[in-house]
Coordinates of C-alpha atoms in Angstrom, one line a residue:
M1 CA 19.2 -35.8 43.0
S2 CA 20.6 -33.7 45.7
I3 CA 19.6 -30.9 48.1
H4 CA 21.9 -28.1 49.0
I5 CA 21.6 -26.3 52.4
V6 CA 23.6 -23.3 53.4
A7 CA 23.8 -22.4 57.1
L8 CA 25.1 -19.0 58.3
G9 CA 25.8 -17.6 61.7
N10 CA 27.0 -18.8 65.1
E11 CA 24.6 -20.3 67.5
G12 CA 27.2 -20.5 70.3
D13 CA 28.7 -23.4 72.1
A14 CA 26.4 -23.7 75.1
F15 CA 25.3 -27.2 74.0
H16 CA 28.6 -28.9 73.3
Q17 CA 28.8 -32.4 74.5
D18 CA 31.8 -34.7 75.0
N19 CA 34.2 -31.9 73.9
R20 CA 33.2 -32.5 70.2
P21 CA 32.0 -29.8 68.0
S22 CA 28.3 -29.7 68.3
G23 CA 25.8 -27.2 66.8
L24 CA 22.4 -27.0 65.3
I25 CA 23.3 -28.5 61.8
R26 CA 25.7 -31.0 63.3
T27 CA 23.1 -32.2 65.9
Y28 CA 20.3 -32.4 63.4
L29 CA 22.3 -34.5 60.9
G30 CA 23.4 -36.9 63.7
R31 CA 19.9 -37.4 65.2
S32 CA 17.4 -37.1 62.3
P33 CA 15.8 -40.5 61.3
L34 CA 15.5 -39.3 57.7
V35 CA 19.3 -38.7 57.4
S36 CA 21.5 -41.8 57.0
G37 CA 25.2 -41.9 57.9
D38 CA 26.9 -42.4 61.2
E39 CA 28.5 -39.6 63.2
S40 CA 32.1 -40.6 62.3
S41 CA 31.3 -40.1 58.5
L42 CA 29.7 -36.8 59.2
L43 CA 32.7 -35.7 61.3
L44 CA 35.1 -36.9 58.6
N45 CA 33.3 -34.9 55.9
A46 CA 33.3 -31.9 58.2
T47 CA 37.0 -31.9 59.0
S48 CA 38.6 -33.2 55.8
T49 CA 38.9 -29.8 54.2
V50 CA 41.6 -27.3 53.5
A51 CA 42.9 -24.9 56.2
R52 CA 40.5 -22.1 57.0
P53 CA 37.7 -23.3 54.6
V54 CA 35.0 -20.8 53.7
F55 CA 32.4 -23.4 54.7
T56 CA 32.4 -26.5 56.8
E57 CA 30.9 -29.2 54.5
Y58 CA 28.6 -32.0 55.7
Q59 CA 27.4 -34.8 53.4
A60 CA 24.7 -37.4 54.1
S61 CA 21.8 -39.2 52.5
A62 CA 18.2 -38.1 53.1
F63 CA 14.9 -39.9 52.3
G64 CA 16.9 -43.0 51.3
N65 CA 18.6 -41.9 48.1
V66 CA 18.7 -38.1 48.1
K67 CA 22.2 -36.6 48.5
L68 CA 22.2 -34.0 51.2
V69 CA 25.0 -31.4 51.1
V70 CA 25.2 -28.8 53.9
H71 CA 27.7 -25.9 54.0
D72 CA 28.0 -24.2 57.4
C73 CA 29.8 -20.9 57.9
P74 CA 29.7 -19.6 61.5
V75 CA 32.1 -16.7 61.2
W76 CA 31.8 -13.7 58.9
D77 CA 35.5 -13.1 58.5
I78 CA 36.0 -16.5 56.9
F79 CA 32.9 -15.9 54.8
D80 CA 34.2 -12.6 53.6
S81 CA 37.7 -13.9 52.8
D82 CA 36.6 -15.8 49.7
W83 CA 33.7 -13.7 48.4
Y84 CA 33.5 -15.4 45.0
T85 CA 33.0 -18.9 46.5
S86 CA 30.6 -17.6 49.2
R87 CA 28.4 -15.9 46.7
N88 CA 28.2 -18.9 44.4
L89 CA 27.3 -21.3 47.2
I90 CA 24.5 -19.0 48.4
G91 CA 23.2 -18.6 44.8
S92 CA 23.1 -22.4 44.4
A93 CA 21.4 -23.1 47.8
D94 CA 18.0 -24.8 47.9
I95 CA 17.4 -23.8 51.6
I96 CA 19.2 -21.2 53.7
V97 CA 19.4 -21.5 57.5
I98 CA 20.3 -18.4 59.6
K99 CA 21.2 -19.1 63.2
Y100 CA 22.3 -17.1 66.2
N101 CA 22.4 -17.4 70.0
V102 CA 19.7 -15.5 71.9
N103 CA 22.2 -14.7 74.6
D104 CA 24.8 -13.3 72.2
K105 CA 23.8 -10.0 70.7
F106 CA 27.1 -9.8 68.8
S107 CA 26.2 -13.0 66.9
F108 CA 22.8 -11.6 66.1
H109 CA 24.1 -8.2 64.9
E110 CA 26.8 -10.1 62.8
V111 CA 24.0 -11.9 61.1
K112 CA 21.8 -8.8 60.7
D113 CA 24.5 -6.4 59.5
N114 CA 26.7 -8.7 57.4
Y115 CA 24.9 -11.9 56.2
I116 CA 21.4 -10.4 55.6
P117 CA 22.5 -7.8 53.0
V118 CA 24.4 -10.5 51.1
I119 CA 21.5 -12.9 51.2
K120 CA 19.0 -10.2 50.0
R121 CA 21.1 -9.6 46.9
A122 CA 21.5 -13.3 46.1
L123 CA 18.1 -14.6 47.2
N124 CA 15.9 -15.9 44.5
S125 CA 12.7 -17.5 45.8
V126 CA 14.7 -19.7 48.2
P127 CA 13.1 -20.6 51.6
V128 CA 14.9 -19.1 54.6
I129 CA 14.7 -20.4 58.2
I130 CA 15.9 -18.1 61.1
A131 CA 16.7 -20.2 64.2
A132 CA 17.1 -18.4 67.5
V133 CA 19.0 -20.9 69.7
G134 CA 19.2 -21.0 73.5
T135 CA 17.2 -20.0 76.6
R136 CA 17.4 -16.3 77.5
Q137 CA 19.4 -15.8 80.7
N138 CA 17.9 -12.5 81.7
E139 CA 14.2 -12.2 81.0
D140 CA 13.9 -8.9 83.0
L141 CA 13.1 -5.8 80.9
P142 CA 16.3 -3.7 80.4
C143 CA 16.6 -0.2 81.9
T144 CA 15.4 2.4 79.4
C145 CA 16.8 5.4 81.3
P146 CA 18.9 7.5 78.9
L147 CA 21.4 8.1 81.7
C148 CA 21.8 4.4 82.4
T149 CA 25.1 3.1 81.0
S150 CA 24.3 -0.6 81.5
D151 CA 23.7 -2.8 78.6
R152 CA 20.2 -2.4 77.3
G153 CA 19.6 -6.1 77.3
S154 CA 22.2 -8.7 76.5
C155 CA 19.5 -11.1 75.1
V156 CA 18.1 -10.9 71.6
T157 CA 14.3 -10.5 72.0
T158 CA 11.6 -12.4 70.2
T159 CA 10.5 -9.1 68.6
E160 CA 13.9 -8.5 67.1
G161 CA 14.0 -12.0 65.6
I162 CA 10.5 -11.8 64.1
Q163 CA 11.3 -8.4 62.6
L164 CA 14.4 -9.9 61.0
A165 CA 12.3 -12.8 59.6
K166 CA 9.8 -10.3 58.1
E167 CA 12.6 -8.5 56.3
L168 CA 13.5 -11.7 54.5
G169 CA 10.1 -13.4 54.4
A170 CA 11.6 -16.2 56.4
T171 CA 10.3 -18.7 58.9
Y172 CA 11.2 -17.8 62.5
L173 CA 11.9 -20.6 65.0
E174 CA 13.0 -20.4 68.7
L175 CA 15.0 -23.5 69.8
H176 CA 15.4 -23.4 73.6
S177 CA 17.6 -26.5 73.6
L178 CA 19.2 -28.9 71.1
D179 CA 17.2 -31.9 72.3
D180 CA 15.2 -34.4 70.3
F181 CA 12.0 -32.3 70.4
Y182 CA 13.4 -29.0 69.3
I183 CA 15.9 -30.5 66.8
G184 CA 14.0 -33.6 65.5
K185 CA 10.4 -32.4 65.5
Y186 CA 10.5 -28.6 65.6
F187 CA 13.5 -27.6 63.5
G188 CA 13.6 -30.9 61.6
G189 CA 10.0 -30.7 60.7
V190 CA 10.3 -27.3 59.1
L191 CA 13.6 -28.1 57.4
E192 CA 12.2 -31.4 56.0
Y193 CA 9.1 -29.7 54.7
F194 CA 11.3 -27.3 52.7
M195 CA 13.4 -30.2 51.6
I196 CA 10.3 -32.0 50.2
Q197 CA 9.2 -28.8 48.4
A198 CA 12.7 -28.5 46.9
L199 CA 12.6 -32.1 45.7
N200 CA 9.1 -31.6 44.1
Q201 CA 10.3 -28.4 42.3
K202 CA 13.4 -30.2 41.0
T203 CA 11.4 -33.2 39.8
S204 CA 8.9 -30.9 38.0
E205 CA 11.7 -29.0 36.3
K206 CA 13.4 -32.3 35.4
M207 CA 10.2 -33.5 33.7
K208 CA 9.8 -30.3 31.8
K209 CA 13.4 -30.5 30.5
R210 CA 12.8 -34.1 29.5
K211 CA 9.7 -33.2 27.6
M212 CA 11.5 -30.3 25.9
S213 CA 14.6 -32.3 25.0
S214 CA 12.9 -35.5 23.9
S215 CA 12.1 -35.7 20.2
F216 CA 9.3 -37.9 19.0
H217 CA 9.8 -39.0 15.4
G218 CA 6.7 -41.2 15.0
I219 CA 3.1 -40.3 14.7
R220 CA 2.3 -37.3 16.9
P221 CA -0.7 -37.4 19.2
P222 CA -3.7 -35.7 17.8
Q223 CA -4.6 -32.2 19.1
L224 CA -8.1 -32.1 20.7
E225 CA -9.8 -28.8 19.6
Q226 CA -11.9 -26.8 22.1
P227 CA -15.7 -27.4 21.9
E228 CA -17.8 -24.7 20.4
K229 CA -18.9 -21.9 22.7
M230 CA -22.3 -22.4 24.1
P231 CA -25.0 -19.8 23.3
V232 CA -25.2 -17.0 25.9
L233 CA -28.5 -16.6 27.5
K234 CA -29.2 -13.0 28.5
A235 CA -31.5 -12.5 31.5
E236 CA -34.4 -10.1 31.2
A237 CA -34.3 -7.1 33.6
S238 CA -36.9 -7.0 36.4
H239 CA -39.9 -4.7 36.1
Y240 CA -41.3 -5.5 39.5
N241 CA -41.4 -2.0 40.9
S242 CA -42.8 -0.5 37.6
D243 CA -45.6 -3.2 37.6
L244 CA -46.8 -2.2 41.0
N245 CA -46.3 1.5 40.3
N246 CA -48.5 1.2 37.1
L247 CA -51.2 -0.5 39.2
L248 CA -51.8 2.8 41.0
F249 CA -52.5 4.6 37.8
C250 CA -54.5 2.0 35.9
C251 CA -57.2 2.0 38.7
Q252 CA -57.9 -1.8 38.3
C253 CA -59.1 -4.0 41.2
V254 CA -59.3 -0.9 43.5
D255 CA -60.6 -2.0 47.0
V256 CA -60.0 1.1 49.1
V257 CA -60.9 4.8 48.5
F258 CA -59.5 7.6 50.6
Y259 CA -61.5 10.7 51.3
N260 CA -60.5 14.1 52.7
P261 CA -62.1 15.5 55.9
D262 CA -64.8 17.2 53.7
L263 CA -65.7 13.7 52.4
K264 CA -64.4 14.4 48.9
E265 CA -62.6 11.5 47.1
A266 CA -58.8 12.0 47.4
A267 CA -57.2 8.8 46.0
E268 CA -57.8 5.1 45.2
A269 CA -55.5 2.3 46.3
H270 CA -55.2 -1.4 47.0
K271 CA -55.2 -3.0 50.5
I272 CA -52.7 -5.7 49.6
V273 CA -50.0 -3.2 48.5
L274 CA -50.5 -0.8 51.4
C275 CA -50.4 -3.7 54.0
A276 CA -47.3 -5.1 52.3
V277 CA -45.3 -2.0 53.4
S278 CA -47.0 -0.7 56.5
H279 CA -48.2 -2.0 59.8
V280 CA -50.4 1.0 60.1
F281 CA -52.6 -0.2 57.2
M282 CA -52.4 -3.8 58.4
L283 CA -54.0 -2.5 61.7
L284 CA -56.5 -0.3 59.8
F285 CA -57.7 -3.2 57.6
N286 CA -57.8 -5.7 60.5
V287 CA -55.0 -7.8 59.1
K288 CA -53.3 -7.6 62.5
S289 CA -54.6 -6.6 65.9
P290 CA -53.1 -4.1 68.3
A291 CA -52.0 -7.1 70.4
D292 CA -50.0 -8.5 67.4
I293 CA -48.2 -5.2 66.7
Q294 CA -47.5 -4.0 70.3
D295 CA -46.2 -0.6 69.2
S296 CA -48.1 2.4 70.7
S297 CA -46.8 4.9 68.1
I298 CA -48.2 2.8 65.2
I299 CA -51.6 2.3 67.0
R300 CA -51.8 6.0 67.9
T301 CA -50.9 7.0 64.3
T302 CA -53.7 4.7 62.9
Q303 CA -56.3 6.1 65.3
D304 CA -55.3 9.8 64.7
L305 CA -54.9 9.6 61.0
F306 CA -57.6 7.3 59.5
V307 CA -61.2 6.3 60.1
I308 CA -63.3 3.8 58.2
N309 CA -66.7 4.9 57.1
R310 CA -69.4 2.2 56.5
D311 CA -72.4 4.6 56.6
P312 CA -74.9 3.7 53.8
A313 CA -75.8 7.4 53.7
F314 CA -72.3 8.3 52.7
P315 CA -72.2 10.6 49.7
G316 CA -71.9 8.5 46.5
A317 CA -72.6 5.3 48.3
G318 CA -75.6 4.6 46.1
Q319 CA -73.4 4.8 43.0
E320 CA -71.0 2.0 44.2
S321 CA -71.0 -1.2 42.3
P322 CA -72.9 -4.1 44.0
G323 CA -71.2 -7.1 45.4
N324 CA -67.9 -6.0 47.1
P325 CA -67.6 -2.2 47.0
P326 CA -64.3 -0.5 47.9
L327 CA -63.7 0.3 51.5
R328 CA -64.1 4.0 52.4
V329 CA -61.4 5.5 54.5
V330 CA -61.5 9.1 55.7
V331 CA -58.2 10.9 56.3
K332 CA -58.5 13.1 59.3
D333 CA -55.4 15.2 58.7
A334 CA -56.1 17.7 55.9
H335 CA -52.4 18.4 55.2
F336 CA -51.6 14.7 55.0
C337 CA -54.6 14.2 52.7
S338 CA -53.4 16.9 50.4
C339 CA -50.1 15.0 49.9
L340 CA -51.7 11.6 49.8
S341 CA -51.3 11.1 46.1
D342 CA -47.6 11.7 46.3
I343 CA -47.3 9.4 49.3
L344 CA -49.1 6.6 47.5
R345 CA -46.9 7.1 44.5
F346 CA -43.9 6.8 46.7
I347 CA -45.2 3.6 48.3
Y348 CA -46.2 2.0 45.0
S349 CA -42.8 2.7 43.5
G350 CA -41.0 0.7 46.2
A351 CA -40.3 3.6 48.5
F352 CA -37.1 4.4 46.6
Q353 CA -37.4 8.2 46.0
W354 CA -37.5 9.7 49.5
E355 CA -35.9 13.0 48.4
E356 CA -38.5 13.5 45.7
L357 CA -41.3 12.8 48.2
E358 CA -39.9 15.5 50.5
E359 CA -39.7 18.0 47.7
D360 CA -43.3 17.2 46.6
I361 CA -44.5 17.7 50.2
R362 CA -42.7 21.0 50.6
R363 CA -44.1 22.2 47.3
K364 CA -47.7 21.6 48.4
L365 CA -47.3 22.7 52.0
K366 CA -45.6 26.1 52.5
D367 CA -45.4 26.0 56.3
S368 CA -42.3 24.2 57.5
G369 CA -44.2 22.9 60.6
D370 CA -46.8 21.2 58.4
V371 CA -44.1 19.7 56.2
S372 CA -42.3 18.3 59.3
N373 CA -45.6 16.9 60.7
V374 CA -46.5 15.1 57.4
I375 CA -43.0 13.7 57.0
E376 CA -43.1 12.3 60.5
K377 CA -46.4 10.7 59.9
V378 CA -45.0 9.0 56.7
K379 CA -42.1 7.7 58.7
C380 CA -44.4 6.3 61.3
I381 CA -46.5 4.6 58.5
L382 CA -43.3 2.9 57.2
K383 CA -42.0 2.1 60.6
T384 CA -41.2 -1.5 61.8
P385 CA -42.9 -2.3 65.1
G386 CA -40.5 -2.2 68.1
K387 CA -37.9 0.0 66.5
I388 CA -37.4 3.5 67.7
N389 CA -37.1 5.1 64.3
C390 CA -36.0 2.9 61.5
L391 CA -36.2 5.8 59.0
R392 CA -34.1 8.3 60.9
N393 CA -31.7 8.6 57.9
C394 CA -34.2 8.1 55.1
K395 CA -31.8 9.0 52.3
T396 CA -29.4 6.3 53.3
Y397 CA -32.2 3.9 54.2
Q398 CA -34.0 4.1 50.9
S399 CA -30.9 3.9 48.7
R400 CA -30.2 0.2 49.4
K401 CA -33.4 -1.8 48.6
P402 CA -37.0 -1.1 48.0
L403 CA -39.3 -1.2 51.0
W404 CA -40.8 -4.5 50.0
F405 CA -37.7 -6.2 51.4
Y406 CA -37.7 -4.3 54.7
N407 CA -41.2 -4.8 56.0
T408 CA -43.6 -7.7 55.7
S409 CA -43.4 -7.8 51.9
L410 CA -46.0 -9.3 49.6
K411 CA -44.7 -12.8 50.3
F412 CA -46.4 -12.5 53.7
F413 CA -49.7 -12.8 51.9
L414 CA -48.8 -15.6 49.5
N415 CA -51.3 -18.5 49.7
K416 CA -53.0 -16.7 52.7
P417 CA -56.7 -15.9 52.9
M418 CA -56.0 -12.4 54.4
L419 CA -57.4 -9.8 52.0
A420 CA -57.8 -12.5 49.3
D421 CA -60.5 -11.8 46.6
V422 CA -60.0 -14.7 44.3
V423 CA -59.5 -18.4 44.9
F424 CA -57.9 -20.9 42.4
E425 CA -59.0 -24.5 42.4
I426 CA -56.2 -26.9 41.5
Q427 CA -56.2 -30.7 41.8
G428 CA -59.0 -30.6 44.4
T429 CA -57.4 -28.0 46.6
T430 CA -57.8 -24.2 46.8
V431 CA -55.2 -21.4 46.6
P432 CA -56.2 -17.9 47.7
A433 CA -54.8 -14.9 45.9
H434 CA -55.2 -11.2 45.3
R435 CA -56.4 -9.8 42.0
A436 CA -54.5 -6.6 42.3
I437 CA -51.1 -8.4 42.3
L438 CA -52.1 -10.8 39.5
V439 CA -53.4 -8.0 37.3
A440 CA -50.2 -5.9 37.9
R441 CA -47.8 -8.7 37.2
C442 CA -49.4 -10.8 34.5
E443 CA -51.0 -9.3 31.3
V444 CA -53.0 -12.5 30.7
M445 CA -54.6 -12.4 34.1
A446 CA -55.2 -8.6 33.7
A447 CA -57.2 -9.4 30.5
M448 CA -58.9 -12.3 32.2
F449 CA -60.1 -10.3 35.2
N450 CA -61.1 -7.2 33.4
G451 CA -62.6 -8.5 30.1
N452 CA -65.8 -10.2 29.2
Y453 CA -64.7 -13.5 30.7
M454 CA -66.3 -15.7 33.3
E455 CA -63.3 -15.2 35.6
A456 CA -64.0 -11.5 35.8
K457 CA -67.1 -12.1 37.9
S458 CA -66.2 -15.3 39.5
V459 CA -64.4 -15.8 42.8
L460 CA -63.6 -19.5 42.4
I461 CA -61.4 -20.1 39.3
P462 CA -60.4 -23.6 38.2
V463 CA -56.8 -24.1 36.8
Y464 CA -56.0 -27.1 34.5
G465 CA -52.8 -28.6 33.2
V466 CA -50.7 -27.4 36.1
S467 CA -49.8 -29.0 39.5
K468 CA -50.4 -27.1 42.7
E469 CA -46.7 -27.0 43.5
T470 CA -46.0 -25.5 40.1
F471 CA -48.8 -22.9 40.4
L472 CA -47.6 -21.9 43.8
S473 CA -44.1 -21.3 42.5
F474 CA -45.7 -19.2 39.7
L475 CA -47.6 -17.1 42.2
E476 CA -44.5 -16.8 44.3
Y477 CA -42.7 -15.2 41.4
L478 CA -45.7 -12.8 40.8
Y479 CA -45.6 -11.8 44.5
T480 CA -41.9 -11.6 45.1
D481 CA -40.2 -11.4 41.7
S482 CA -38.1 -14.5 42.5
C483 CA -38.4 -18.2 42.5
C484 CA -36.3 -21.2 43.4
P485 CA -37.3 -24.5 41.6
A486 CA -36.5 -27.7 43.4
G487 CA -34.9 -29.2 40.3
I488 CA -34.8 -29.3 36.6
F489 CA -38.1 -31.1 36.2
Q490 CA -40.0 -28.5 38.4
A491 CA -38.2 -25.7 36.5
M492 CA -39.5 -27.1 33.2
C493 CA -43.0 -27.3 34.6
L494 CA -42.7 -23.7 35.8
L495 CA -41.4 -22.6 32.4
I496 CA -44.5 -24.2 30.8
C497 CA -46.8 -22.4 33.2
A498 CA -45.0 -19.1 32.5
E499 CA -45.4 -19.7 28.8
M500 CA -49.1 -20.4 29.3
Y501 CA -49.6 -17.0 31.1
Q502 CA -47.1 -15.2 28.9
V503 CA -44.7 -14.1 31.7
S504 CA -41.5 -13.9 29.7
R505 CA -39.1 -13.0 32.5
L506 CA -40.1 -16.1 34.5
Q507 CA -39.4 -18.1 31.4
H508 CA -35.9 -16.7 31.2
I509 CA -35.3 -17.4 34.9
C510 CA -36.4 -21.1 34.4
E511 CA -34.2 -21.4 31.3
L512 CA -31.2 -20.0 33.2
F513 CA -31.9 -22.4 36.1
I514 CA -32.0 -25.5 33.8
I515 CA -28.8 -24.4 32.0
T516 CA -27.0 -23.8 35.3
Q517 CA -28.0 -27.1 36.7
L518 CA -26.9 -29.1 33.6
Q519 CA -23.6 -27.2 33.3
S520 CA -22.7 -28.0 36.9
M521 CA -23.2 -31.7 36.5
P522 CA -20.0 -33.8 36.1
S523 CA -19.8 -36.2 33.2
R524 CA -20.4 -39.2 35.4
E525 CA -23.6 -37.7 36.7
L526 CA -24.7 -36.9 33.2
A527 CA -24.2 -40.4 32.1
S528 CA -26.1 -41.9 35.0
M529 CA -29.0 -39.4 35.4
N530 CA -32.5 -40.5 34.6
L531 CA -33.5 -37.1 33.0
D532 CA -34.4 -37.5 29.4
I533 CA -32.5 -34.6 27.8
V534 CA -34.1 -35.1 24.4
D535 CA -37.6 -34.9 25.9
L536 CA -36.5 -31.7 27.6
L537 CA -35.4 -30.4 24.2
K538 CA -38.8 -31.2 22.6
K539 CA -40.7 -29.6 25.4
A540 CA -38.6 -26.4 25.1
K541 CA -39.3 -26.3 21.4
F542 CA -43.0 -27.0 21.8
H543 CA -43.4 -24.1 24.4
H544 CA -41.5 -21.6 22.2
S545 CA -38.3 -21.5 24.4
E546 CA -35.9 -20.9 21.6
C547 CA -33.0 -20.0 23.7
L548 CA -33.2 -23.2 25.8
S549 CA -33.8 -25.4 22.8
T550 CA -30.8 -24.0 21.0
W551 CA -28.6 -24.4 24.1
L552 CA -29.7 -28.0 24.7
L553 CA -28.8 -28.9 21.1
H554 CA -25.3 -27.5 21.7
F555 CA -25.2 -29.3 25.0
I556 CA -26.0 -32.7 23.5
A557 CA -23.4 -32.1 20.7
T558 CA -20.7 -31.0 23.2
N559 CA -21.4 -34.2 25.3
Y560 CA -21.8 -36.4 22.3
L561 CA -20.0 -39.5 23.7
I562 CA -22.4 -39.5 26.7
F563 CA -25.8 -38.8 25.1
S564 CA -25.2 -40.9 21.9
Q565 CA -25.1 -44.0 24.1
K566 CA -28.6 -43.3 25.6
P567 CA -31.7 -44.8 24.0
E568 CA -33.5 -41.4 23.7
F569 CA -30.8 -40.2 21.4
Q570 CA -32.6 -42.0 18.6
D571 CA -35.7 -39.8 19.2
L572 CA -33.9 -36.7 17.7
S573 CA -35.4 -35.5 14.5
V574 CA -33.4 -35.6 11.2
E575 CA -32.7 -31.9 11.5
E576 CA -31.6 -32.2 15.1
R577 CA -29.5 -35.2 14.5
S578 CA -27.7 -33.4 11.6
F579 CA -27.0 -30.4 13.8
V580 CA -25.6 -32.6 16.6
E581 CA -23.4 -34.6 14.2
K582 CA -22.0 -31.4 12.6
H583 CA -21.1 -29.8 16.0
R584 CA -20.2 -32.9 18.0
W585 CA -17.3 -32.9 20.3
P586 CA -14.9 -34.5 20.1
S587 CA -15.1 -34.7 16.3
N588 CA -15.2 -37.9 14.4
M589 CA -11.9 -37.0 12.8
Y590 CA -10.2 -36.6 16.2
L591 CA -11.4 -40.0 17.3
K592 CA -10.0 -41.7 14.2
Q593 CA -6.7 -40.0 14.7
L594 CA -6.7 -41.0 18.3
A595 CA -7.3 -44.6 17.4
E596 CA -4.4 -44.6 14.9
Y597 CA -2.1 -43.1 17.5
R598 CA -3.0 -45.6 20.2
K599 CA -2.5 -48.4 17.7
Y600 CA 0.9 -47.0 16.8
I601 CA 1.9 -46.6 20.5
H602 CA 1.0 -50.2 21.4
S603 CA 2.7 -51.7 18.3
R604 CA 6.0 -53.5 18.6
K605 CA 7.7 -50.9 16.4
C606 CA 7.2 -48.1 18.9
R607 CA 8.0 -47.8 22.6
C608 CA 6.7 -44.9 24.7
L609 CA 9.5 -42.6 25.7
V610 CA 8.0 -41.7 29.0
M611 CA 7.0 -45.2 30.3

């Protein structure tokens, strides 16, 4: 195997030693430890050519047994004298080196104007190295006066060299001297890297040709078919915002009632939802103190806009249900109160539709000053403490995410006693929660808290068959519409809990998590893991997870060689076993053909062509 290098251009004679021809290529071949052959043989190869050769040829051995052929052409006139030979040598080159002296602009322009166009036409994915040789004699900036007739710099600048390299997609090197560092490590390192790349490419092409040309007249290796495609699990769309929006209209679990200045009922709401999006309501309902918020505008808005009425002589107070009646809040601003239903609908829908809210307020309030005043109060209600005006551009602000993600969000109240009106007892511990969120997000709990059940009138509710960690993950999904199980086992427990409370989207999330975890496991991990995949399959079937059970059957069949060796494989039912055997991969037929092929290869009658 050989490597062909073509070097073009004249790097000057500033580094000649002992009156012998010495240049970049000549010096590298004489000093590189990877190139074998003494200087006399190199010189003989360089001079034993016909008169006025197109190229000076050097021959040596690199990397032990690789033939290295270098053709060096320093002068364009000689190159152009035999165009046919020149073009063929460039076309067959594995690496092209372009060199010039930084103190000789003539050599640079000869390279740029003559060699480069030829190389561009003949270049075919061949690496190019541009070597700028020498130390610049005059580093001062040349005169730029248009009347100055002096040379505008006799040195070739770095910028000119880099620009030339960009035109060819080449590697640019500056070699200040032809010593061991610049030649052996700097230039030699780059050149040897491209030499190794060329060897790898030639080896790869040689192997491809060998495979194409070799004919195998015995038993051909069996073709392994692709495994069957796994069932696609489609995720269910989120209905988080619609659930909370419906809570406003169903009037279940109401714990706050707003009144206008004339003490007439204006709207009903839920403390937990209001506090999740507004520090004004957190301050009003004593979830946070003024010292916690430390924002004078929020404190002033709370005091100027709302007042809590606990007067037992309040109109309609006698008709309130005993136990824990809703909190009565009087809205001091009549204009704000007239738009309160629209503002609450805006808040409960996730604070998405700001433009619609503005239109609703303008429709009810004709005066532009009143409209502006109400809108500013809404902005202050939704404000984050410490920020000047987080809703200055509300159209842009509201178009990215619902407000639950910008303020405290419902996760702030998860497993917290603040505003809690129900407590779950699990494994000897208690978990506080909020009926309004549970009713809005879970139909089973909505029926449980509003029907003729014991839980409807009880504050402490026992939970059986579920661990505390699993139930907290279940509540986290109800509050935040997201969950992150710690592993496959916890995801399966959460799926069972979701099936018990009929939360279908959470079931799909757990199914997708289990599938993703199993798919990401390498074969070695699948073989060594302690997880009982058959038990997982039976649990998925028992809890009506049809998508997961079908996927697990395909997964067992696709990884047949792994799971068939496990003891739990025998626990598959007759129907499941039949399905796995039918869809197994690799198939039984392929394994038989593979055994026959291996037997043939290792027999004395056949020898492997490759080995």
